[in-house]
XYZ file of C-alpha atoms in Angstrom:
772
model
C 135.886 110.242 182.265
C 136.088 112.445 178.938
C 132.253 112.381 177.887
C 134.052 110.939 174.220
C 131.065 109.144 172.428
C 127.581 110.936 173.027
C 125.659 110.519 175.557
C 121.909 110.147 175.881
C 119.205 111.062 178.839
C 115.991 110.161 178.468
C 113.307 111.214 180.550
C 109.948 111.230 181.821
C 106.699 109.109 182.962
C 106.067 105.620 183.001
C 104.911 104.066 179.991
C 107.076 105.824 178.087
C 108.871 103.165 176.688
C 111.962 103.971 178.221
C 113.446 100.951 178.322
C 112.367 98.982 175.738
C 113.936 101.911 173.475
C 117.341 101.135 176.089
C 117.144 97.383 174.848
C 116.307 97.589 170.866
C 119.361 100.795 170.839
C 121.662 98.194 172.899
C 121.091 95.351 170.368
C 121.349 97.215 167.541
C 125.601 97.821 168.653
C 127.610 95.114 168.671
C 128.096 94.791 172.508
C 126.630 95.911 175.825
C 125.083 96.139 178.567
C 122.059 97.242 180.955
C 121.951 98.255 184.323
C 118.938 98.443 186.525
C 117.387 98.662 189.902
C 115.801 95.139 190.705
C 117.128 91.571 190.477
C 113.574 90.901 189.529
C 114.150 93.732 186.595
C 116.893 92.645 185.040
C 115.866 88.399 185.092
C 112.937 90.103 183.066
C 114.774 91.893 180.666
C 116.801 88.222 180.545
C 114.684 87.208 179.989
C 113.652 89.571 176.218
C 116.356 90.026 175.347
C 118.111 86.325 175.543
C 114.315 85.537 173.682
C 116.074 87.744 170.589
C 119.228 86.668 169.807
C 119.828 83.422 172.957
C 121.375 82.798 176.145
C 125.035 82.299 174.175
C 124.871 85.805 173.352
C 123.248 86.636 176.754
C 124.819 86.951 180.103
C 123.568 87.282 183.218
C 124.815 89.141 186.357
C 123.272 90.461 189.514
C 124.388 89.421 193.311
C 123.401 86.037 194.033
C 122.923 84.616 190.194
C 125.812 85.259 187.047
C 125.211 82.960 184.058
C 127.941 84.293 182.194
C 128.161 81.842 179.096
C 131.954 81.622 177.432
C 131.471 84.837 174.520
C 128.262 87.462 176.316
C 127.893 89.957 173.755
C 125.187 91.977 176.021
C 125.696 91.692 179.303
C 122.421 92.597 181.966
C 123.263 93.691 185.148
C 121.496 95.134 188.115
C 123.875 98.179 189.114
C 125.679 97.195 191.673
C 126.500 94.108 189.860
C 127.588 96.207 187.056
C 131.178 95.039 185.920
C 132.290 98.341 185.280
C 135.779 98.041 184.205
C 134.184 95.942 180.720
C 133.575 97.865 178.019
C 131.131 97.324 175.877
C 129.689 99.238 173.119
C 126.739 100.397 174.793
C 125.977 101.580 178.215
C 122.587 102.119 179.123
C 121.960 102.691 182.872
C 117.716 102.406 184.667
C 115.834 104.042 186.641
C 118.755 107.075 187.670
C 116.826 109.386 189.498
C 117.471 106.449 192.575
C 120.992 108.712 192.543
C 118.690 110.240 195.061
C 117.870 107.099 197.610
C 119.510 107.730 201.416
C 121.159 103.401 200.687
C 121.284 102.927 197.180
C 121.662 106.615 196.022
C 125.908 106.447 195.852
C 126.634 103.645 193.048
C 123.630 104.707 190.449
C 125.042 108.800 191.003
C 128.853 106.342 190.729
C 127.284 105.299 187.056
C 126.324 108.431 185.998
C 129.300 110.511 186.602
C 132.030 107.524 185.672
C 130.025 104.845 182.927
C 130.776 104.875 179.479
C 129.788 102.979 176.547
C 132.579 102.930 173.538
C 129.984 104.025 171.065
C 126.627 105.275 173.189
C 125.378 105.839 176.701
C 121.908 106.072 178.249
C 120.569 107.665 181.120
C 117.415 106.171 181.714
C 114.872 107.914 184.453
C 111.852 110.496 185.534
C 112.195 114.250 184.335
C 113.231 114.988 187.715
C 116.389 114.585 186.877
C 117.079 116.818 184.332
C 118.195 119.041 185.792
C 120.871 118.231 187.971
C 121.253 115.652 184.364
C 122.069 119.552 182.306
C 124.943 119.611 185.349
C 126.472 117.170 186.214
C 126.432 115.585 182.620
C 127.484 118.432 180.489
C 127.628 116.861 177.302
C 124.605 114.624 177.524
C 121.635 115.920 175.475
C 118.660 115.463 176.794
C 115.242 113.660 175.284
C 111.611 112.801 176.462
C 108.693 110.408 174.766
C 104.419 110.835 175.623
C 103.727 107.612 178.023
C 102.043 105.716 175.786
C 98.809 105.986 177.200
C 96.446 108.074 179.515
C 96.586 107.602 183.320
C 93.757 108.745 185.204
C 92.956 109.615 189.152
C 89.029 107.004 190.335
C 89.527 107.996 192.992
C 88.644 106.217 196.636
C 86.373 102.552 196.437
C 85.910 99.984 199.013
C 88.037 97.241 198.399
C 84.906 95.330 197.814
C 84.340 96.660 194.673
C 87.845 97.080 192.589
C 87.506 96.671 188.871
C 89.407 93.028 187.922
C 92.654 93.695 186.504
C 93.769 95.023 190.175
C 97.591 95.877 192.137
C 96.407 97.262 195.643
C 100.371 98.433 197.340
C 100.784 98.429 200.601
C 104.265 98.623 202.219
C 104.377 96.531 205.576
C 103.540 92.530 204.985
C 101.190 92.395 207.690
C 98.671 94.919 205.542
C 100.576 92.922 201.971
C 99.034 89.128 204.167
C 95.749 90.317 205.096
C 94.431 92.443 202.103
C 95.556 89.270 200.500
C 93.253 87.268 203.114
C 90.038 89.833 202.918
C 90.429 90.214 198.497
C 90.173 85.778 199.007
C 87.042 85.763 201.214
C 85.449 89.270 198.789
C 86.657 87.457 194.891
C 88.713 84.043 195.014
C 92.132 85.196 195.896
C 94.706 87.440 194.384
C 98.559 86.865 194.226
C 101.395 88.981 196.350
C 104.614 90.197 195.577
C 107.045 91.736 198.150
C 110.166 92.749 197.293
C 111.830 89.566 199.291
C 110.742 86.880 197.035
C 112.984 85.249 194.999
C 112.847 85.491 191.161
C 111.780 82.160 191.231
C 108.245 82.474 193.628
C 108.042 86.059 191.884
C 107.582 84.743 188.660
C 105.807 81.829 189.089
C 102.793 84.891 191.094
C 102.462 87.100 188.860
C 102.214 84.610 186.986
C 98.482 83.052 188.622
C 97.590 87.242 186.787
C 98.547 86.737 184.408
C 97.355 84.094 183.257
C 94.013 84.825 184.734
C 93.948 82.672 187.552
C 93.142 85.929 189.775
C 92.492 88.892 188.746
C 93.938 91.063 191.860
C 97.676 92.021 193.024
C 99.195 92.100 196.960
C 102.027 94.470 196.136
C 104.652 95.657 197.981
C 106.587 99.308 195.867
C 108.523 96.148 194.228
C 106.174 96.827 191.196
C 106.992 100.105 190.982
C 110.781 99.499 189.223
C 109.054 98.326 184.950
C 108.106 95.205 185.760
C 105.161 94.871 183.166
C 102.047 93.422 184.675
C 98.529 93.397 183.227
C 97.286 95.449 186.066
C 94.699 98.511 185.349
C 93.747 100.500 188.361
C 96.575 100.746 190.747
C 95.310 101.253 194.084
C 97.293 102.670 197.513
C 96.007 100.665 200.297
C 98.892 103.116 202.390
C 100.634 105.948 201.819
C 103.272 105.850 204.179
C 106.197 103.965 203.582
C 109.466 102.427 206.602
C 112.273 103.270 204.229
C 115.166 101.321 206.427
C 115.057 104.774 209.237
C 112.059 105.810 209.664
C 108.325 105.317 208.921
C 107.546 108.818 205.853
C 104.956 110.136 203.577
C 105.831 108.757 200.263
C 106.287 111.854 197.642
C 104.446 112.523 194.780
C 107.139 110.750 192.539
C 107.481 108.181 194.244
C 103.550 107.982 193.946
C 103.775 108.203 190.273
C 106.534 105.683 190.040
C 103.471 103.908 191.765
C 100.520 104.865 189.314
C 102.304 104.545 186.802
C 102.761 100.755 186.461
C 98.628 100.751 185.386
C 98.188 100.808 182.431
C 100.610 99.319 179.750
C 102.032 100.233 176.155
C 98.391 102.165 174.141
C 96.438 101.030 177.249
C 94.638 103.238 179.437
C 95.295 103.249 183.503
C 93.557 103.622 185.668
C 95.770 105.422 189.709
C 93.515 106.104 193.878
C 93.112 104.282 197.213
C 91.184 102.115 199.232
C 88.508 103.969 200.791
C 88.677 105.377 203.634
C 91.831 106.059 202.269
C 92.378 109.224 200.217
C 95.503 111.188 199.005
C 96.583 114.852 199.991
C 94.848 117.753 197.181
C 96.837 117.977 194.561
C 98.585 114.813 194.141
C 96.043 113.661 191.445
C 96.212 115.652 189.506
C 100.159 116.347 189.923
C 100.383 111.924 188.653
C 97.646 112.830 185.897
C 100.098 115.894 184.613
C 103.512 114.101 185.069
C 104.776 117.229 187.019
C 107.117 117.247 189.970
C 109.600 119.142 191.900
C 113.053 117.988 190.378
C 115.857 116.381 192.553
C 117.559 118.657 194.273
C 121.104 116.865 195.270
C 122.466 113.267 194.765
C 124.314 110.117 197.034
C 127.999 110.764 196.357
C 130.489 108.385 197.623
C 134.333 108.370 196.260
C 135.230 106.133 193.686
C 138.969 106.471 194.672
C 139.284 104.465 198.022
C 142.420 104.459 199.603
C 142.842 100.685 200.285
C 147.171 100.720 202.319
C 144.883 100.535 205.787
C 141.323 100.609 206.992
C 141.567 103.259 208.392
C 143.001 105.216 205.352
C 139.599 103.353 203.830
C 137.219 105.108 206.169
C 138.564 108.072 205.423
C 138.647 107.864 201.713
C 134.579 106.428 202.253
C 133.800 109.978 203.659
C 135.815 111.580 201.360
C 133.080 114.585 200.970
C 131.831 116.307 197.425
C 132.965 119.425 195.638
C 128.899 120.200 194.251
C 126.675 121.731 196.359
C 124.355 118.942 194.068
C 126.101 115.960 196.071
C 125.764 114.988 198.649
C 127.821 112.271 201.144
C 125.791 109.258 201.628
C 126.505 108.713 204.716
C 124.721 105.352 206.125
C 125.740 103.427 203.729
C 125.488 99.641 205.689
C 128.900 98.776 203.910
C 130.253 101.935 205.264
C 129.585 101.065 208.907
C 129.878 97.308 209.451
C 133.240 98.862 207.638
C 133.621 100.658 210.750
C 131.950 98.261 212.972
C 134.806 95.716 212.196
C 138.170 97.485 212.802
C 137.516 98.283 216.950
C 137.819 93.962 216.037
C 141.749 93.656 217.374
C 141.424 90.867 215.410
C 140.641 91.290 212.453
C 143.267 95.102 212.909
C 145.592 92.643 213.183
C 144.494 91.264 209.529
C 144.100 93.957 207.365
C 147.539 95.062 207.237
C 147.643 96.200 203.439
C 146.168 96.465 200.220
C 145.777 92.657 199.081
C 144.920 92.734 201.894
C 142.029 95.920 203.033
C 141.332 95.122 198.713
C 139.630 91.916 200.566
C 138.298 93.743 203.851
C 136.448 95.994 201.637
C 134.970 93.145 199.546
C 133.536 91.459 203.383
C 131.961 94.070 204.310
C 129.823 94.415 201.318
C 128.064 91.507 201.244
C 125.083 92.771 201.497
C 121.715 91.590 204.631
C 120.281 90.054 202.944
C 118.656 88.458 206.076
C 118.326 91.964 207.604
C 118.128 90.607 211.673
C 120.395 92.679 214.324
C 123.183 94.097 212.559
C 126.004 92.978 215.105
C 124.939 89.871 213.809
C 125.871 90.559 210.749
C 128.648 91.510 211.527
C 129.819 88.928 213.693
C 129.096 87.066 210.727
C 131.114 89.157 207.512
C 133.513 88.606 210.993
C 133.620 85.293 210.529
C 133.946 84.813 206.994
C 136.922 87.630 206.907
C 139.454 85.939 209.514
C 139.038 82.298 207.179
C 139.528 84.428 204.192
C 142.554 86.121 205.011
C 143.961 82.640 207.092
C 146.472 79.991 205.505
C 143.824 78.807 202.945
C 142.767 81.991 201.888
C 139.399 80.617 201.715
C 136.641 79.769 203.463
C 136.199 75.770 204.912
C 133.108 73.686 203.439
C 132.822 72.279 206.115
C 131.587 75.374 208.001
C 130.150 76.443 205.101
C 128.160 73.149 204.504
C 126.368 72.828 207.889
C 125.455 76.939 207.591
C 123.918 76.234 204.709
C 122.255 72.580 205.663
C 120.667 74.200 208.385
C 118.667 76.659 205.868
C 118.163 74.122 203.063
C 114.409 73.095 204.953
C 111.269 73.540 202.929
C 108.996 72.690 206.128
C 106.923 75.858 207.589
C 105.444 78.580 206.966
C 105.111 81.182 204.322
C 107.264 83.589 206.544
C 110.296 81.091 207.628
C 110.020 81.050 204.385
C 111.266 84.721 203.250
C 113.118 84.291 206.165
C 115.477 81.259 204.680
C 114.965 82.549 201.424
C 116.825 85.953 202.675
C 119.265 82.973 204.163
C 120.559 81.444 201.479
C 121.637 83.689 198.910
C 123.213 85.223 201.013
C 124.830 82.251 200.058
C 125.223 82.331 196.541
C 126.214 85.698 196.305
C 129.503 84.249 198.242
C 129.341 80.932 195.617
C 130.282 83.523 192.985
C 133.355 84.429 194.592
C 135.140 81.440 193.149
C 138.170 83.565 195.218
C 136.525 82.630 198.426
C 135.159 78.720 197.940
C 136.819 75.979 196.336
C 134.807 74.026 193.440
C 132.494 77.050 193.381
C 130.589 75.519 190.646
C 129.332 72.957 192.909
C 128.514 75.636 195.325
C 126.372 77.639 192.839
C 124.005 75.088 191.719
C 124.240 73.865 195.064
C 122.497 77.122 195.993
C 120.109 78.122 193.573
C 118.335 74.440 193.985
C 117.714 75.493 197.705
C 116.938 78.597 196.167
C 114.329 77.281 193.941
C 112.597 74.662 197.206
C 112.133 77.223 198.891
C 111.244 79.287 196.028
C 108.943 76.660 195.285
C 107.362 75.588 199.159
C 106.578 79.221 199.004
C 104.545 79.773 195.839
C 102.385 76.699 197.520
C 101.616 78.653 200.795
C 101.398 81.792 198.655
C 98.707 80.048 197.180
C 97.087 77.669 199.670
C 96.261 80.809 202.483
C 95.604 83.589 199.553
C 94.102 81.944 196.715
C 91.310 80.327 196.615
C 91.457 76.993 193.525
C 89.866 78.559 190.693
C 89.593 82.067 192.028
C 89.239 84.022 188.990
C 87.540 82.256 186.565
C 85.719 80.233 188.791
C 83.813 83.291 191.520
C 82.953 85.132 188.558
C 81.006 82.173 187.268
C 79.240 81.656 190.136
C 78.808 85.657 190.643
C 77.294 85.874 187.165
C 75.101 82.878 187.654
C 73.493 83.797 191.316
C 75.274 80.693 193.120
C 75.336 79.966 196.675
C 77.619 77.186 198.696
C 77.071 77.636 202.671
C 80.816 78.276 204.135
C 79.949 75.292 207.050
C 80.326 72.710 203.402
C 82.628 72.533 200.463
C 80.714 73.166 197.617
C 80.242 70.305 194.948
C 82.417 72.743 192.511
C 85.313 72.340 195.658
C 85.199 68.713 196.033
C 85.815 68.416 192.494
C 88.872 70.796 192.634
C 90.233 68.423 195.118
C 90.539 65.990 193.290
C 93.968 65.777 190.379
C 92.615 66.909 186.567
C 92.489 64.146 184.375
C 95.816 64.398 182.598
C 95.742 63.167 178.838
C 98.292 59.503 178.801
C 101.105 61.363 176.789
C 101.571 64.315 178.568
C 104.987 66.136 180.243
C 102.504 65.915 183.479
C 101.215 62.135 182.861
C 103.792 61.357 185.266
C 103.028 63.112 187.709
C 99.562 63.295 188.356
C 100.016 58.753 187.689
C 101.792 60.110 191.098
C 99.459 62.090 192.353
C 96.592 59.931 192.131
C 98.571 56.610 193.610
C 99.601 58.659 196.849
C 95.996 60.660 197.263
C 97.160 63.689 198.747
C 94.514 65.336 202.055
C 93.138 68.754 202.192
C 96.612 70.419 202.799
C 98.165 68.383 200.036
C 98.796 70.686 196.965
C 96.938 70.023 194.401
C 98.882 69.063 190.349
C 99.618 72.331 188.903
C 101.673 73.181 191.821
C 104.285 69.909 191.205
C 104.015 71.710 187.052
C 104.804 74.579 188.182
C 108.125 72.729 189.501
C 108.098 71.265 185.689
C 107.524 74.607 183.893
C 110.461 76.252 186.593
C 112.871 73.314 185.792
C 112.656 73.921 181.785
C 111.760 77.920 181.894
C 116.044 77.076 184.265
C 117.109 74.291 181.497
C 120.912 74.694 180.690
C 120.382 74.191 176.167
C 121.539 71.540 175.990
C 119.032 69.221 178.033
C 116.818 70.304 174.637
C 117.326 68.782 170.922
C 115.684 69.564 167.546
C 114.965 67.795 165.040
C 115.915 68.031 161.040
C 111.985 68.883 160.255
C 112.295 71.704 163.137
C 110.384 70.109 166.637
C 112.034 70.445 168.880
C 112.999 67.801 171.994
C 112.893 67.651 175.971
C 113.800 63.624 175.507
C 111.931 62.643 174.425
C 109.031 64.729 174.808
C 107.625 67.280 172.164
C 107.575 70.477 173.426
C 106.971 72.445 170.319
C 107.570 73.224 166.581
C 110.270 75.896 164.347
C 108.069 78.042 162.868
C 108.723 80.728 160.187
C 109.196 83.883 161.417
C 110.718 87.243 160.547
C 113.718 85.721 158.856
C 115.647 82.613 158.322
C 117.925 83.626 161.109
C 115.108 83.775 163.338
C 112.520 81.961 163.717
C 109.105 81.797 165.789
C 108.231 78.402 168.057
C 104.672 76.947 168.300
C 103.940 74.636 171.753
C 102.962 71.834 171.033
C 100.771 69.307 173.130
C 100.763 71.348 176.554
C 96.853 72.955 176.105
C 97.096 72.371 179.132
C 99.271 74.868 181.194
C 97.766 79.226 182.024
C 98.333 81.563 180.171
C 101.216 82.621 182.102
C 103.174 79.584 182.365
C 102.927 78.770 178.081
C 104.139 81.747 177.921
C 107.290 81.302 179.710
C 107.361 77.911 177.984
C 107.330 79.901 175.419
C 110.639 81.815 176.233
C 112.898 79.415 176.209
C 112.314 77.509 173.248
C 111.697 80.721 171.077
C 115.890 82.061 173.978
C 116.751 77.870 172.627
C 115.928 78.295 168.577
C 118.095 81.651 168.551
C 121.239 79.838 170.274
C 121.106 77.048 167.842
C 121.187 79.537 165.421
C 123.696 80.758 167.040
C 125.891 77.728 167.744
C 124.979 77.276 164.178
C 126.130 80.176 162.775
C 129.450 80.164 165.696
C 132.357 79.526 162.995
C 131.472 82.788 161.916
C 131.046 85.355 165.206
C 134.209 84.801 166.795
C 136.354 88.324 167.152
C 138.191 87.049 164.932
C 135.779 86.646 161.955
C 134.475 89.619 163.117
C 138.134 91.750 163.169
C 138.591 90.912 159.102
C 138.403 93.787 156.888
C 135.392 95.052 154.839
C 134.982 93.224 152.385
C 135.678 89.481 154.444
C 133.277 90.993 156.377
C 130.778 91.398 154.178
C 131.652 87.786 152.821
C 130.793 86.372 156.290
C 126.687 88.285 155.877
C 125.450 86.579 153.240
C 127.644 83.538 154.834
C 125.094 83.995 157.447
C 122.162 84.675 154.982
C 122.506 81.427 153.612
C 122.789 79.223 157.083
C 126.369 78.816 155.383
C 126.424 78.452 152.017
C 126.439 81.646 149.086
C 126.819 82.181 145.418
C 129.368 83.509 144.105
C 127.546 85.602 141.812
C 126.136 87.161 144.752
C 128.845 88.509 146.014
C 130.855 89.561 143.502
C 131.672 93.045 144.493
C 133.307 91.649 148.049
C 135.430 88.902 146.193
C 136.233 91.474 143.231
C 137.744 92.791 146.455
C 138.933 90.456 149.288
C 142.762 90.562 148.434
C 144.654 88.063 148.658
C 146.256 87.928 152.699
C 141.677 88.067 153.628
C 141.929 85.761 151.623
C 144.400 83.478 153.386
C 142.268 84.856 157.044
C 138.885 83.402 155.884
C 139.825 80.096 154.825
C 142.246 80.030 157.752
C 139.185 79.667 159.222
C 137.356 77.488 157.662
C 135.383 79.565 155.200
C 136.509 78.834 151.814
C 135.952 81.827 149.089
C 134.779 79.194 145.816
C 134.819 80.190 141.509
C 131.249 78.782 142.002
C 130.288 78.610 145.634
C 131.544 80.302 148.709
C 130.971 77.714 152.497
C 132.082 77.343 155.928
C 133.611 73.709 155.100
C 132.257 72.904 159.368
C 128.992 73.928 158.778
C 129.250 70.772 155.943
C 129.296 68.004 159.214
C 126.368 66.693 159.939
C 125.035 67.291 162.977
C 125.618 71.357 161.432
C 123.034 70.378 158.190
C 120.135 68.526 160.571
C 120.602 72.078 162.373
C 120.817 73.635 159.091
C 117.673 71.540 157.814
C 115.246 72.021 161.400
C 115.451 76.277 160.442
C 114.592 76.034 157.157
C 111.398 73.561 157.853
C 111.095 76.547 160.000
C 111.184 78.889 156.867
C 110.317 76.748 153.546
C 106.874 76.637 153.039
C 105.720 72.681 153.137
C 106.350 70.448 151.178
C 109.672 72.768 149.519
C 112.250 71.270 151.901
C 115.072 68.687 151.364
C 114.665 65.175 152.050
C 117.825 64.022 154.754
C 121.277 63.751 152.923
C 121.904 60.029 154.088
C 125.325 60.480 155.502
C 128.253 60.837 153.962
C 126.467 61.531 150.887
C 127.719 64.593 148.304
C 124.541 64.561 145.948
C 121.114 64.215 145.975
C 118.197 64.379 142.732
C 116.207 67.405 142.951
C 113.279 66.976 143.241
C 110.319 68.580 141.861
C 107.991 71.081 144.167
C 111.410 71.417 146.300
C 113.098 75.012 146.799
C 116.533 75.457 145.144
C 117.491 77.935 148.422
C 116.604 75.377 150.085
C 119.540 72.832 148.892
C 121.627 75.497 148.806
C 120.977 77.312 152.529
C 121.429 73.452 153.599
C 125.074 73.456 152.171
C 123.777 71.621 148.260
C 123.468 73.966 145.383
C 121.899 72.760 142.724
C 124.129 72.452 139.352
C 121.809 70.796 136.984
C 119.520 67.969 138.422
C 121.683 67.486 141.178
C 121.498 68.993 144.142
C 125.926 69.166 144.769
C 127.269 69.694 148.002
C 129.562 72.792 148.050
C 133.002 71.189 148.707
C 132.413 68.820 146.174
C 131.090 71.042 143.552
C 134.193 72.598 144.313
C 136.178 70.455 144.028
C 134.271 68.842 140.452
C 134.649 72.314 138.613
C 138.508 73.147 139.643
C 139.609 69.042 137.727
C 135.992 69.849 134.562
C 138.890 73.343 134.096
C 141.855 70.672 134.545
C 140.864 68.507 131.025
C 139.087 66.118 132.596
C 135.880 64.441 131.608
C 132.852 64.917 133.083
C 131.667 60.926 132.840
C 134.791 60.329 134.534
C 134.079 62.868 137.346
C 130.669 61.477 138.177
C 131.755 58.783 140.382
C 132.960 61.914 143.156
C 129.338 64.214 141.639
C 127.115 60.773 142.720
C 125.691 60.399 140.102
C 125.821 57.507 137.126
C 128.089 58.712 133.575
C 124.752 59.689 131.895
C 123.813 62.215 134.132
C 127.102 63.932 134.973
C 127.204 65.960 131.182
C 124.364 67.785 132.152
C 125.549 68.816 135.906
C 128.551 69.558 134.644
C 127.728 71.581 131.940
C 125.186 74.159 134.925
C 128.525 73.894 136.191
C 130.188 75.881 134.440
C 128.041 77.929 133.645
């Protein structure tokens, strides 16, 4: 690909704001895509972007999750799942140093070499990539920003003496469990983050930590790739990991990536080890100074694949790179699966011709989420390919239902649930290939619901095992008061914690609390807050249609009040205040708030949809200027404020606008669809958030063509709902233009009073203002 557009490589240590800068840059363009290294991180960035611009403009694409609205402008993806054939103005790839990763590196290398935005491309990553980026992408401008906070070594310390807001990092699941259990016994508990957790479980666990219910987090290196946490200290409990082939030492750059999670934005952070473990000589100093050896070689695989036969495909996958700085990936999971299936006579008989071989390659690329025996994974792929290449060209619904039903069981321990989540991810991935399954949307909904149930159950098990209820705050309170409790009998506090907390009538959890009270749970039953967590998860994942807003800007879930639109940076960017959710923890409140802010952005996007279609965006310059004025006024603008654009508007431009319901009048510019009742109510809701209390007009009666101007109401608010003020009346924009044309033709004002919705006595004053 020719590098016609500018390319920027933003390289440097953690906490330099690379991802934040890329998101801001993407949003400055009309369209964009960002590729991220983890499904969890993609979801986090999706949440951030959709909060800014609304979910209607943002697509989320990972291997197992696709949220693609009708006409997205921005795409947030895992690197492997990026729709590479889609053209966007801005494109960014995060953590580009993963191009050196043994299993995934070739995908990142391919993006580095071939993926470009129409107008701008960014690559984000560690400074160790500087030499290879300069060699392989010579047109790239390399920039670096300093770390926003200081990262300092704190040496080794005992687990029992770790400071609050610490993350302990281990590299095996048994060790994570063992450390979390010790922290529960010593410090009240810990949240747990593993790479195998679903986003739903991970979010619930992180919410425990972020809200302060626990002060400690135990994690694998899953936290090392840009997940934003309130961590002040990172303690390594191990320095070796199994990388899929062998147990090896982590190199200093990998350790720095994880240690850099400590200290976010301007807050300084520290790192160290759990005694008696210590960092090798010189490693702490290298991490503090951010100095590491450069990456020498990247993993590579040809993107020019020959689908004429299985053997030709295998040969193209084994083609050698020409650049010495590139190394052929020699043990990729999908290539290994293809090689194994190539020895199956039945598969060979079916895989004849480019289409059949291409299908086989798609099947081989189904990830082995379960990580069990490779032979078991290959056997599943063979069965899937056999059905897809058969007469029906789709998976048998009964066969698939039976496989999925085996997984849909929430009983079991933590490891069992993690295994089931890994299994359902396979079927979620498959259901996101519409050509493979009939009624793909229904299968996607079913597998996602199963993953949600498993995730909720897993969160419950993790809390039961690793968190003492009221862990962080309660433990600190008991420690500071010097209280002691006998290990043989539960304390008064623990007995109190076993009872459901009082929930006021009308609270969103009141029905759940009442149900809990009737069920009288035993000692092992989950506390009511686990049900509350499910309610929050359902709310956060709910579609736009679940929520409604009234003319006063109040946001509802059914009849339940959730929040209130509030004044934001502009009329088009309202903020949200939560209502009646005080009993939720800080983490849960922040997630509900994010969802409601995204709803507010979608509210604006839906309202202004007639002004934001691709056809309108393609209009010539003067017409686009008029559209901008209309956007700022929620669909109405005074003609005098757009005199320059109107003067430059050619007849064909006026006709194009009119064809889309955009009227350029003598006194008022307006959008006809935005004068309808539903749009009027949404405009009132946004005005209630922006204008001072008492300066917003009342809602016009259905069909009203005008309103008497009320004392104290801001005239701009009348215009923003489509009723600009003329004299003593706020006249609906289309009616104002109709009356003006009649007046210009010589019609007396008194005879037009019915059109204006006022008395004959008042009509001349309104007419005089219109003509003036």
